[in-house]
Coordinates of C-alpha atoms in Angstrom, one line a residue:
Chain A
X20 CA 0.0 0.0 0.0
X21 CA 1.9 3.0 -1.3
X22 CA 1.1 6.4 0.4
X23 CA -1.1 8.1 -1.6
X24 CA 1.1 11.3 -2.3
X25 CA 4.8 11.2 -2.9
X26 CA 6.8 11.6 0.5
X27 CA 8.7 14.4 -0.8
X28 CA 5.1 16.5 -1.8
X29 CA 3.9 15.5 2.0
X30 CA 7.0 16.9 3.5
X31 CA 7.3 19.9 1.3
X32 CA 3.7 20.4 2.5
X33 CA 3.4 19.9 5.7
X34 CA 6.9 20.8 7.1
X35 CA 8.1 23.5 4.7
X36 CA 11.3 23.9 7.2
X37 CA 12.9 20.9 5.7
X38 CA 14.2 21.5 2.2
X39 CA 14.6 18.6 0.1
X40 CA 17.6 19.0 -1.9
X41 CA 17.0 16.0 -4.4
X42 CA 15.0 12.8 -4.4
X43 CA 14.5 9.9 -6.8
X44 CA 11.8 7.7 -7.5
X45 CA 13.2 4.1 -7.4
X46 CA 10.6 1.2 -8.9
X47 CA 9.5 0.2 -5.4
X48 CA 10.4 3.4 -3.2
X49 CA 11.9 7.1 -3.0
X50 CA 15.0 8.4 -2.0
X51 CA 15.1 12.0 -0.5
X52 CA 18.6 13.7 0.1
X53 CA 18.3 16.4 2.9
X54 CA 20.7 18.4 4.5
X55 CA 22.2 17.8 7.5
X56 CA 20.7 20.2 10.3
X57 CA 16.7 19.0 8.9
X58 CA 17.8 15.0 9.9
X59 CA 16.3 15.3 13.1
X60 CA 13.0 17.0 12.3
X61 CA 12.5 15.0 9.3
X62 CA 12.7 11.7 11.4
X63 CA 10.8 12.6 13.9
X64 CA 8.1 13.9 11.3
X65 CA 8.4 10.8 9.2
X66 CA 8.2 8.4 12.1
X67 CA 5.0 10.2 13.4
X68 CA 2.7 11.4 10.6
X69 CA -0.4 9.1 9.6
X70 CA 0.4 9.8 6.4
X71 CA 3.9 8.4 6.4
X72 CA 4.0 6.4 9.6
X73 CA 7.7 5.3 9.0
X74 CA 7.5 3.6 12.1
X75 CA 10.6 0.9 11.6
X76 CA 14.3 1.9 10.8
X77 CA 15.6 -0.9 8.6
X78 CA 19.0 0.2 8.3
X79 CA 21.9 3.1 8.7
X80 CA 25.4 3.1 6.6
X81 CA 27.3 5.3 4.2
X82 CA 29.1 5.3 0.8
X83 CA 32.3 7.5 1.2
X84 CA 32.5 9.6 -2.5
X85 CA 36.1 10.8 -3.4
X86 CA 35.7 11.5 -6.8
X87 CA 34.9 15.3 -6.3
X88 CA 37.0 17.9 -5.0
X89 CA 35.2 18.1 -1.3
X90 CA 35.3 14.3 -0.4
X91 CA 32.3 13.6 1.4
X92 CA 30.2 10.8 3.1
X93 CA 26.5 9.9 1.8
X94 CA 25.2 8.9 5.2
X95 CA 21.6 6.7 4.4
X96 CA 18.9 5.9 6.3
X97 CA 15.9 3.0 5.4
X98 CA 12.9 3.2 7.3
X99 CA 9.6 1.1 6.6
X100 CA 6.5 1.6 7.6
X101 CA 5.3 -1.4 8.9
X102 CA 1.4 0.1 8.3
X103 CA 1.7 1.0 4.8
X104 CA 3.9 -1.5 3.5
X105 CA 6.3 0.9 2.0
X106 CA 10.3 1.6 2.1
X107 CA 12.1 4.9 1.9
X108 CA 15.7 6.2 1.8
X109 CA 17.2 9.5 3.7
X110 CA 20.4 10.6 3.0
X111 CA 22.6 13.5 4.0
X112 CA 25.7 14.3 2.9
X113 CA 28.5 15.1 5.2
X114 CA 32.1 16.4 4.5
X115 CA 35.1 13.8 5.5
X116 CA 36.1 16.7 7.5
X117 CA 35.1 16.9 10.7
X118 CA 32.0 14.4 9.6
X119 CA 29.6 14.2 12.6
X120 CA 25.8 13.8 12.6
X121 CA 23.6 13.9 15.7
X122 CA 22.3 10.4 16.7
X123 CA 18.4 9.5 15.9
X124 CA 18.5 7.2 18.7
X125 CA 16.2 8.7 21.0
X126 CA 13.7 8.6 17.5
X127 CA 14.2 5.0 16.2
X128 CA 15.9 2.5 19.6
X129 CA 17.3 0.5 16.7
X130 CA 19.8 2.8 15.5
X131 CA 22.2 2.3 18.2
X132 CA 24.4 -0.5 16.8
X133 CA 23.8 0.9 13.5
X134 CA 25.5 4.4 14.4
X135 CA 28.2 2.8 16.2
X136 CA 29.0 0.2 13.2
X137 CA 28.5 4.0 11.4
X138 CA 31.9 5.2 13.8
X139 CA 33.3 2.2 13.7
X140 CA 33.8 1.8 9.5
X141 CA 33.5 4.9 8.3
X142 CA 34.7 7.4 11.1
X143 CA 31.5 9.3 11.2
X144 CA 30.9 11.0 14.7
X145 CA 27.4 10.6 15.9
X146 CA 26.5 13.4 18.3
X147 CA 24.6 12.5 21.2
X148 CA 24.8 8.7 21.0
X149 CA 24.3 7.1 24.2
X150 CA 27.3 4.1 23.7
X151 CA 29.3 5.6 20.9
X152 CA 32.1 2.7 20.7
X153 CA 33.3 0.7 17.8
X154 CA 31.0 -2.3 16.8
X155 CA 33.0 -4.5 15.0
X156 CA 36.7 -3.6 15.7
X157 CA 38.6 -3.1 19.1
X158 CA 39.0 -0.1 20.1
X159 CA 42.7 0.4 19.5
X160 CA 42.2 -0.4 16.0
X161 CA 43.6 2.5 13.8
X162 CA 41.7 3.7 11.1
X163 CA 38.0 3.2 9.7
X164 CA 38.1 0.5 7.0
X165 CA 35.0 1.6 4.5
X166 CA 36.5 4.5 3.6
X167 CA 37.9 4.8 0.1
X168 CA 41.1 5.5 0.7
X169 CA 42.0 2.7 4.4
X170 CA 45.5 1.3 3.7
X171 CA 45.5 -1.9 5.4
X172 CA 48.7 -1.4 8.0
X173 CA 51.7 -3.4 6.5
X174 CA 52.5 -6.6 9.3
X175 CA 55.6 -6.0 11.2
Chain B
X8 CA 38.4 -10.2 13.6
X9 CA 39.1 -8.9 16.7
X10 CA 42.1 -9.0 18.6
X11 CA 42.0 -8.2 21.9
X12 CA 45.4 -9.1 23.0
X13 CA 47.9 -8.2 20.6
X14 CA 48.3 -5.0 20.5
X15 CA 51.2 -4.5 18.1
X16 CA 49.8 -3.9 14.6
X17 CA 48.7 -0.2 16.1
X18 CA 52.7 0.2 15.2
X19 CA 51.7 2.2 11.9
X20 CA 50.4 5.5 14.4
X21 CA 48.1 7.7 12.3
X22 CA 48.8 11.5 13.5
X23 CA 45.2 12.7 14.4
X24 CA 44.0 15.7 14.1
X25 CA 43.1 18.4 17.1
X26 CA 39.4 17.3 16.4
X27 CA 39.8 14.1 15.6
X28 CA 41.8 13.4 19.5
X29 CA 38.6 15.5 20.9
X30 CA 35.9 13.5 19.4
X31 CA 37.9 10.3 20.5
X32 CA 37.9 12.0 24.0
X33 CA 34.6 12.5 23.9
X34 CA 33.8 8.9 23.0
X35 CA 35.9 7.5 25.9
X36 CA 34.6 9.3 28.2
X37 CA 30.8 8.1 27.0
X38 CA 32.0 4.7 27.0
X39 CA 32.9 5.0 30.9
X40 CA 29.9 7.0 31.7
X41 CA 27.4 4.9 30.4
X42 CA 28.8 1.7 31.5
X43 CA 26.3 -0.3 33.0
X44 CA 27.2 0.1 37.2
X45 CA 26.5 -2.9 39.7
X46 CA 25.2 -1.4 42.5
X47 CA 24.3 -3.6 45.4
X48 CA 26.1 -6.9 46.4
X49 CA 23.2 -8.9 45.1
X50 CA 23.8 -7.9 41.2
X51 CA 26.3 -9.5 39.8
X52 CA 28.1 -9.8 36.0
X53 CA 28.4 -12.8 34.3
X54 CA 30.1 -13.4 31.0
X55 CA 29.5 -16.1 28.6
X56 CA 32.6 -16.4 26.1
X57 CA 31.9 -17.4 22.8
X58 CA 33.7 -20.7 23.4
X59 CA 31.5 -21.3 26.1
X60 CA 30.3 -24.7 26.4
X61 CA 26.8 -25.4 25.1
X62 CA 26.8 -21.6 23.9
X63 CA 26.6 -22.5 20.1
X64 CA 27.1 -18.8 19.5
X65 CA 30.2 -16.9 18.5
X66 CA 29.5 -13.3 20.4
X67 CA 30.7 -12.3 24.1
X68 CA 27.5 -12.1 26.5
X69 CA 27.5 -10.3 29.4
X70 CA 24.8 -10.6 31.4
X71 CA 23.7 -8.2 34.7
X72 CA 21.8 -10.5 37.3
X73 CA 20.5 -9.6 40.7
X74 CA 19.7 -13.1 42.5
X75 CA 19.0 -15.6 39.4
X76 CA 17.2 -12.8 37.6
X77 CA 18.9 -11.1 34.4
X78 CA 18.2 -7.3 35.0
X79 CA 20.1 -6.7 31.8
X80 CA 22.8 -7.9 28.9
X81 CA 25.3 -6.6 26.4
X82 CA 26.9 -8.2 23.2
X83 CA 30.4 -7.9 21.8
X84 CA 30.5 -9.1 18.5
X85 CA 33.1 -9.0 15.4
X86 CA 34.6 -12.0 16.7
X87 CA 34.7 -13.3 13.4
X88 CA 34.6 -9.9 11.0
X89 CA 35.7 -10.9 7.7
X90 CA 34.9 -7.6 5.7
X91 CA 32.5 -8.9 3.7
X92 CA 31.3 -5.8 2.6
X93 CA 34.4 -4.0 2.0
X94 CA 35.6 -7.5 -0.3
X95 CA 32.9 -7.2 -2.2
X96 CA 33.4 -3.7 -3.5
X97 CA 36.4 -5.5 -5.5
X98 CA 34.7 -8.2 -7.3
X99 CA 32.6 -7.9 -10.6
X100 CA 28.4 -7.9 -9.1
X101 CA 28.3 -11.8 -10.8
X102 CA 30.9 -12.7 -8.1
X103 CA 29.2 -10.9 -5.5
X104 CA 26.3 -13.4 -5.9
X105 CA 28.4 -16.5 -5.4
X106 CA 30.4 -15.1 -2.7
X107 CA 27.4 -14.1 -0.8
X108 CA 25.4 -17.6 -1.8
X109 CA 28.8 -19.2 0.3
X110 CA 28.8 -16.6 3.2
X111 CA 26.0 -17.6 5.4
X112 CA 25.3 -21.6 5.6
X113 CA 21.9 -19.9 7.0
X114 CA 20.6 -17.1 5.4
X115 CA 22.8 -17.0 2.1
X116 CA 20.1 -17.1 -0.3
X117 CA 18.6 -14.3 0.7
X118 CA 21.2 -12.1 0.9
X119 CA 22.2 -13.4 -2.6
X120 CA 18.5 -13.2 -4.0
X121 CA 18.3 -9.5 -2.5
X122 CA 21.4 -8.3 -3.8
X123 CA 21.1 -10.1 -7.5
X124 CA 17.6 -8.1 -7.6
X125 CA 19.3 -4.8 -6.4
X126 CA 21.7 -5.4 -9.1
X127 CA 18.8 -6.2 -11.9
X128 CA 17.1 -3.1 -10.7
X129 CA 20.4 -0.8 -11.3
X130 CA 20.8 -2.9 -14.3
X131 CA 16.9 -2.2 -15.4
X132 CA 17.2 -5.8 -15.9
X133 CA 13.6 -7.7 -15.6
X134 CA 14.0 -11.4 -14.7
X135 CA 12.0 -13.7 -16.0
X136 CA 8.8 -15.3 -14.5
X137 CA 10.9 -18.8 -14.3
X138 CA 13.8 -16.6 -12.3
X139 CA 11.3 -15.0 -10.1
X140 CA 9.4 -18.1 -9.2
X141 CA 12.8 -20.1 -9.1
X142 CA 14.0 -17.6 -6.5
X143 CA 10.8 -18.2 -4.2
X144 CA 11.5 -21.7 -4.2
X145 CA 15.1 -21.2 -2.9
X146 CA 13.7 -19.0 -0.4
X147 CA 11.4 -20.7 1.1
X148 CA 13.8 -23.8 1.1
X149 CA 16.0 -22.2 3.2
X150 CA 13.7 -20.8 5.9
X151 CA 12.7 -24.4 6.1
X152 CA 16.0 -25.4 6.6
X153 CA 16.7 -22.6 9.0
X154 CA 13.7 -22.9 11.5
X155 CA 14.5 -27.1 11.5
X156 CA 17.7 -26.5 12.5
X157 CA 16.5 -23.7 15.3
X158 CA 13.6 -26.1 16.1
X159 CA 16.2 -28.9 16.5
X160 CA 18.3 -26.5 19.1
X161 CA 15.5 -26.0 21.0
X162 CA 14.2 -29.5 21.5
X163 CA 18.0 -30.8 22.6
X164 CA 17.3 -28.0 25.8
X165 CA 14.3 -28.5 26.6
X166 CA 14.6 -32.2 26.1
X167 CA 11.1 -33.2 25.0
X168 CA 9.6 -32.6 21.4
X169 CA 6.0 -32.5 22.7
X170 CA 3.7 -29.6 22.6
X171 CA 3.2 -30.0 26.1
X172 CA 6.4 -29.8 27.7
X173 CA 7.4 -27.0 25.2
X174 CA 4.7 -24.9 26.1
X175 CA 5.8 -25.4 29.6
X176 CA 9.4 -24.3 29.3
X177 CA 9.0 -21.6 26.9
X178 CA 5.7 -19.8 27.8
X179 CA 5.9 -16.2 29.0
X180 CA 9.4 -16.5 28.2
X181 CA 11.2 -13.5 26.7
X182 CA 8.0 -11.2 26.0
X183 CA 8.2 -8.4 23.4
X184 CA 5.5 -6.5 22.4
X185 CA 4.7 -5.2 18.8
X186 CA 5.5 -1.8 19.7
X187 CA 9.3 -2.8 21.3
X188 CA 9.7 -4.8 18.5
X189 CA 8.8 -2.0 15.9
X190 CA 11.2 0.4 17.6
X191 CA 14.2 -2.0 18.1
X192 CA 14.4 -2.7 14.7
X193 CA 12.7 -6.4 15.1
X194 CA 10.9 -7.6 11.9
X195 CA 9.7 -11.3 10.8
X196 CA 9.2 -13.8 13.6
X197 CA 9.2 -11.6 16.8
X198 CA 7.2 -8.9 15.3
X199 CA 4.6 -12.1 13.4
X200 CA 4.7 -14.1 16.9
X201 CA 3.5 -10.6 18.6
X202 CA 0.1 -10.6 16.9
X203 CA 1.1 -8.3 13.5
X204 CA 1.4 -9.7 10.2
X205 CA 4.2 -8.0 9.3
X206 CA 6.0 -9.6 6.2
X207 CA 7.7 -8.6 3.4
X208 CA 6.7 -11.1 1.1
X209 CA 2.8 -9.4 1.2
X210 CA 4.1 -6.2 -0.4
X211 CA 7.1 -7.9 -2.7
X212 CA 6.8 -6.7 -6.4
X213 CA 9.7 -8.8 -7.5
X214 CA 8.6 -11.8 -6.0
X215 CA 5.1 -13.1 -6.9
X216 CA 3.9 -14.4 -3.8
X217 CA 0.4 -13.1 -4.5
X218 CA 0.2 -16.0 -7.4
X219 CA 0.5 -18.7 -5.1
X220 CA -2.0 -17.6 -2.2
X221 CA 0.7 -16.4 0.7
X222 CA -0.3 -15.9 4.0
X223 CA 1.1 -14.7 6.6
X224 CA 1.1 -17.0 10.3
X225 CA 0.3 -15.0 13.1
X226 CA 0.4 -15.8 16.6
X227 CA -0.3 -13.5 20.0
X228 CA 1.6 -14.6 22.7
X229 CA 4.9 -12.4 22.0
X230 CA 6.9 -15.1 23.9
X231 CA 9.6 -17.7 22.9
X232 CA 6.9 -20.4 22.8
X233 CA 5.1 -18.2 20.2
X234 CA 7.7 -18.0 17.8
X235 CA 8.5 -21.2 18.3
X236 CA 5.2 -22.9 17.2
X237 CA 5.1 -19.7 14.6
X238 CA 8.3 -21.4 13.2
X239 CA 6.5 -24.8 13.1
X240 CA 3.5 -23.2 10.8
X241 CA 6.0 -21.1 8.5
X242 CA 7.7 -24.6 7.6
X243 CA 4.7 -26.0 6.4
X244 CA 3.2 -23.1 4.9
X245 CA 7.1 -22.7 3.1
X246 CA 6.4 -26.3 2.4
X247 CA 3.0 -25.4 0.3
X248 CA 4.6 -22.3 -1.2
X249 CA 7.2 -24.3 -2.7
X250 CA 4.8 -26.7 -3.8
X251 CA 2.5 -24.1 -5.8
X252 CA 5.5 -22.5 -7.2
X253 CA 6.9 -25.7 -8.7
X254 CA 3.1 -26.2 -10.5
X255 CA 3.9 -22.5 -11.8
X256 CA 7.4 -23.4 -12.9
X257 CA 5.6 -26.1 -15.4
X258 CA 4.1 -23.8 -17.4
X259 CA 6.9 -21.2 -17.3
X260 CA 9.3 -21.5 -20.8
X261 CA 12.4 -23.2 -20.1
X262 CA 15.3 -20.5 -20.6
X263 CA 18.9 -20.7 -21.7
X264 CA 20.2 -16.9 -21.3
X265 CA 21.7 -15.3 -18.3
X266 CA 21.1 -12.4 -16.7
X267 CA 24.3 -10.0 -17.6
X268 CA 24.6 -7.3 -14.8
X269 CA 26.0 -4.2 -16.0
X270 CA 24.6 -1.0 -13.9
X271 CA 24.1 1.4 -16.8
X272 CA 24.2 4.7 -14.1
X273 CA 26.0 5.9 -10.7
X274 CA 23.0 5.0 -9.0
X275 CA 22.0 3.5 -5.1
X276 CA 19.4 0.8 -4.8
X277 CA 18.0 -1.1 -1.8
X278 CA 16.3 -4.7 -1.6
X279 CA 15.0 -6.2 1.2
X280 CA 13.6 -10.1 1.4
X281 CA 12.2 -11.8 3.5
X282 CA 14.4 -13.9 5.0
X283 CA 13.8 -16.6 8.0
X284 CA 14.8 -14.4 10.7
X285 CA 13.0 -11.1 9.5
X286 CA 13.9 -8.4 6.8
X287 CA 17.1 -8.9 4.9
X288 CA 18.1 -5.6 3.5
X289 CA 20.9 -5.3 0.6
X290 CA 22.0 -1.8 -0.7
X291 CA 24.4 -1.6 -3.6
X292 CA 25.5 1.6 -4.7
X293 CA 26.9 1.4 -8.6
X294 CA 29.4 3.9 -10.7
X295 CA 28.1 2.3 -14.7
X296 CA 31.2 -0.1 -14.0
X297 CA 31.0 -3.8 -13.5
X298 CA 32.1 -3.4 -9.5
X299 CA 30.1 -2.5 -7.1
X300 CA 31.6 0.9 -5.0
X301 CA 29.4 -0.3 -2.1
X302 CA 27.6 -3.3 -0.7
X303 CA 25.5 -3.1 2.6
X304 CA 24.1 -5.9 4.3
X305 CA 21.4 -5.4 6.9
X306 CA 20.6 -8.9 8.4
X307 CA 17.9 -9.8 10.6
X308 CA 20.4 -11.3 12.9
X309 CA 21.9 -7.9 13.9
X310 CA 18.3 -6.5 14.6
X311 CA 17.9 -9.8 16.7
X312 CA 21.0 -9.5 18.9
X313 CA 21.5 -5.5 18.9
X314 CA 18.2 -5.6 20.9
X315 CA 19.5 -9.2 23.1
X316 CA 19.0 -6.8 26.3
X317 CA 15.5 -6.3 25.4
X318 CA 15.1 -10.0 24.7
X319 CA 16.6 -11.6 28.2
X320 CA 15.5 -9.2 30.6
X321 CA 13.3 -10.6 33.5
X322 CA 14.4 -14.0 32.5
X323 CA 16.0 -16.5 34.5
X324 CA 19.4 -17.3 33.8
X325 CA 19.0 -20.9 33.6
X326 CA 16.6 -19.8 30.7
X327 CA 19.1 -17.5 28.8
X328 CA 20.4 -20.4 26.6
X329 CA 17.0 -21.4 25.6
X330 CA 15.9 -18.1 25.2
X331 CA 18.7 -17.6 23.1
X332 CA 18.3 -20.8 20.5
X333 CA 15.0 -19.8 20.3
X334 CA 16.4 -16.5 18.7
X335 CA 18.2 -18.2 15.9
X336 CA 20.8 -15.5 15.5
X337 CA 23.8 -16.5 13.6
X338 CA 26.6 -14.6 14.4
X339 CA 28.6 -14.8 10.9
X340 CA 25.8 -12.7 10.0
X341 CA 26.5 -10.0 12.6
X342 CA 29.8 -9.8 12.0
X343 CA 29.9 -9.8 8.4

């Protein structure tokens, strides 16, 4: 059961504040790129609003783009609603320097291991998180291993 | 894989940054501040190590118990991290699909399915009706093989196969409601055994379950003895699936040529499946060239054992071993 108007429209519309810099129609859901300081609201709103009820977060990661000049991460986010049978993607792009992103765990309780697994491979500071500690590595490990450009150390 | 006691390859130091050694400050001093505190002389921590006998899991458990009762746990996975993800952004996307077919003796078809379909999609490649119905046959085989072998875990505790001693043991066991499900993240068995059919095969366009009559099995208890008899009705309901589709498959043209996955665009696209555990989420960004820049893999298992705390508290710890097989989490799947 598809929401009857495109997310983007009911966002545009019912929370002008949050400015949708792109979005994509995929065959089976939509894709909205926002900026960084709306991630907040726009979870909160999309979690709670009958009409988009997003009321599961499926998943959190990033794809680390050095191709341009300003190297940046394209943080995602997949929530479902579990009502409306329907999927949609938020991402927000933030610069490799200094990349930090305030936690939506107080939103969606799920996105605690995803935020730290965030830290742990791709070096993304999340703001606010209530156990920010590598997942998947030890602590003393040097270096975030998603990224583009992780030398593996060479073995002494 | 983790390494928690030699210490040396750190020899290469990377020279960080005045805000890179803040943010790292920060973090330590969240790690201390938030770490769970004992604080009476009945509450105790006990750890069970992944080699732990009887454990069958590959994760450090630590569990918080005042008396006999666990007041809370934590996992410590990437025990057995093999950068799945990051190998896979240097093999061709046909590769991709045998590598992860071998990765999880559990729940590789899905991942495999989901990922071939993100491809197809980045491809605008349509399968045909004998792939698609092919693919719901694999599927379904393997959730049958997956809740046999949880079922099987589960009867060696409890030590009885009959309804009436399981419903003994495993009633009230491990309760989570719909809405704790829905916000940790928990899809599939714990969300279906808590009274809402939630499953991904209802809404799948790529995947026509509709053809052969699916169904979703619900139950209400929201307990381990829920999902268990839930996973006893999802192996016979796979069993009929399977059974339709092959009728399907008869009339279907037999087919020679292969799908050729070539993403024609930089683009991102995301798949989930069903899989046995809950939803099975693939994302595979493409460049127009044959490899992949990035693979995600969101497994149901992760869900399952970010939220273990959730899952075991109240419980007794002589139940934390049963609660756990009921759980069927597979920890290659965590740590990826």
């Amino acid at each position: 059961m598809k929401p009857e108007h495109a997310i983007e429209s009911i966002l545009r519309k019912r929370f002008p504040r949050i400015h949708v810099l792109a979005s994509t129609q995929g065959p089976s859901y939509e894709r909205l790129l926002i900026g960084k300081e709306h991630l907040i609201d726009a979870m909160q709103f999309l979690q709670q609003d009958p009409d988009t009820q997003f009321d599961m977060l499926v998943d959190i990661s990033a794809i680390h783009h050095i191709q341009s000049t300003e190297r940046f991460f394209e943080v995602f986010y997949l929530v479902r609603s579990t009502r409306l049978r329907y999927q949609l993607g938020v991402s927000v792009n933030v610069l490799e320097v200094m990349a930090s992103l305030p936690t939506i765990t107080p939103i969606y309780a799920g996105a605690n291991w995803l935020e730290r697994e965030l830290w742990d491979m791709f070096g993304v500071f999340v703001e606010g998180h209530p156990d920010l500690k590598r997942l998947l590595l030890f602590e003393e490990f040097n270096g975030h291993p998603l990224r583009k450009d992780y030398e593996e150390p060479l073995q002494s | 894989m983790k390494n928690h006691f030699n210490l040396d390859c750190a020899s290469d130091q990377i020279v960080l940054s005045s805000q890179e050694e803040e943010q790292r400050h920060a973090r330590k001093k969240l790690i201390h501040s938030n770490r769970f505190k004992v604080r009476s002389s009945s509450q105790h921590t006990l750890k069970l190590r992944p080699n732990e006998f009887g454990a069958g899991f590959s994760f450090l458990l630590t569990l918080y118990v005042e008396g006999r009762k666990v007041i809370g746990a934590e996992a410590d996975v990437g025990f057995l991290h093999q950068g799945i993800e990051k190998s896979m952004e240097s093999r061709s996307m046909a590769d991709g699909v045998a590598l992860l077919t071998r990765f999880s003796s559990e729940q590789g078809t899905s991942m495999s399915v989901a990922f071939e379909i993100a491809v197809e999609k980045l491809s605008d490649a349509a399968p045909s009706g004998r792939t698609r119905l092919e693919r719901i046959i694999t599927l379904e085989a393997e959730r049958i093989h997956h809740h046999t072998s949880v079922m099987a875990h589960v009867y060696e505790l409890v030590g009885d196969s009959s309804e009436r001693s399981l419903r003994m043991r495993l009633s009230g066991l491990s309760r989570v409601d719909r809405s704790v499900a829905v916000s940790q993240g928990l899809s599939g068995i714990t969300l279906r055994a808590a009274g809402f059919a939630d499953d991904l095969r209802y809404a799948s366009s790529e995947l026509p379950y509709e053809l052969l009559g699916f169904r979703a099995a619900v139950r209400q208890e929201a307990d381990a003895f829920g999902r268990f008899m839930l996973r006893k009705t999802e192996i016979d309901n796979s069993k009929n699936l399977i059974e339709r589709a092959r009728g399907l498959l008869k009339t279907e043209p037999e087919e020679d040529a292969e799908i050729i996955y070539s993403p024609s665009t930089p683009r991102v696209m995301s798949q989930s499946v069903e899989a046995a555990e809950g939803e099975l989420s693939v994302t595979v960004c493409g460049d127009g060239s044959e490899k992949p820049v990035r693979v995600r893999i969101k497994t149901p298992s992760f869900a399952h054992l970010s939220a273990i705390s959730t899952y075991l508290t109240g419980a007794d710890i002589d139940d934390v071993l049963l609660i756990l097989s009921t759980l069927g989490i597979d920890s290659l799947e965590v740590d990826r």
